[in-house]
């Protein structure tokens, strides 16, 4: 077996399809985001504006967050020193879990090193707690949810994206007495559309199912206190398990679930992804807690974020660019070809100092390749003008199709 040749073939296939992913070396500067420095392959340093980050509100540079992390490093040092079970539970972790439980109006919360691990570990553990469990999963759920469901060894059903009628058909076809979980998202990150939370909760009540809601692209940004779409719509009490992240709107790192005290205790006790993982550094937990606490009351920042997204979408529509607009903060611009998407991304970076990554298969279906923009409160009028102008110029340069503004 020529292992090196096999690797060459696998990598070349990605290059041929225009799907090979490149990482650019950028240096974020505290207090200057979304501006950063790009360390170019030729050795030069160039200024860039980041338009594809998930630090949706700029909390990764907020003084309250940064100062809390500094204080925790001074108080506790760098690492946690172990798993949660072996010396890795500190006052910082407990405070953060309390903040998260309060945010979602749940009895408890459980921290993980990422929301990916939180999804994977929780969904793969549930069949151990409920023998015979059937999980019903939206077709466009996060890869972490799909992986957790795939690994759990239990029965699974996949319903068409946001298709409540199809979900009902699947529920009706199964044993009514079997334990069930419906797993879905509040905001789907590639199209920016919303899950039908209330309708799914109604079905869960009718068929005796638990509800598992991934809110990672909504926590901090929606709801009176940033509890997500379920809070915004007054539905948090109908969700049994909420998954969230600390790495997007909260600007730090980590993931969690919020649920009943017994549910969190059971996951804590049975999930290998929790039991055998070193806990988050105390400074990260402290920064995240400060961010969660602050965003519970910073309504203006949330409103400014939504305003920025609306402005960008309206301006791009005015140019006839094919954007998807479901009313969320995510702004996908459809290119429809992996090679063209990568070329546009490269030209925006090289010629205009604008950094936005191409989104290709398998993240999105073939033929829907796109540039995904995430405007934030720290993107000012100058940054917005430069982006719109650059996209207008490049769209014409590449002779891509435009559409008329409607609505």
C-alpha angles and dihedrals in degrees: 000000000000099000095179092054091051090053090049091052093048094049094043090054089060091048092049092052093046090242101112108126120223125194119216120211108237131169116212114211118213110247095013104075129162083038116080141159120256115209099214120214088243089064098256126122118230132183116244137178114225113225101163104056125123093218083105098177101029091248090140088079100032111129092229091058097041093047092049090053093049091051092049093050090051091048103040109013127232114308133034093236099229151353119311088261095048109052094302098109111094138167087263093059093046092049092050093050089050091051091050095047089051092047092058096034091240131137094243147358132209125212126222131179090252140000087246090061091043091056095041096045096044099044092044090051101048095082088058088059097040111035113213092023119169117204119204110203132190111241092237098048119138117280088246091059092047091049094049092049092046093052099045096082093226132114118285136190124193117209124198113267111287089341104143092177091057090047089053091052091053093047092049091052093058133074107281091216095055116105111254140191126191111207120194144133135253097214119020106216103215100050097020094229126146129243118238093247099169094047091049091048089052090054091046090055092047095050099034096247131151117236123229114189125189107209099169094124093045110041112107092015107063134045131039091287101022095266092138137247093318089058092044090054096041093246105115093108089059095056116086099192126021121193119202142166135229092199101073122042091005090055100219130077141278141059138238149181125229119203143118117325091248093050092051091045091052094048090046090052100044109028113097090198088065102033098052101038125096109244125249116281110267091241091057091049091048093049092047092049090051091050094048091047093049096047092053087075106024098096092155093063092053092049092048090051093054091046092054091051092049092050094050093047093049093049094048091048088052089059091051094246112158102246129164113232120185094154098264130116094261117099113196117184110198117223097164099209128076096216094049091045092054091045092052091048091050094048093048089053100041100038104028107025091239117137118206122144122228114246112215141161130331090031088054130014118274111270093032098077110152153168110248116207124195110193115197139188089262094059102095132199092272093054091046093050093049092050095049092046093049093049091048091051096045094044088058093041091055092042092233121169122265130198133211120262110255132183 
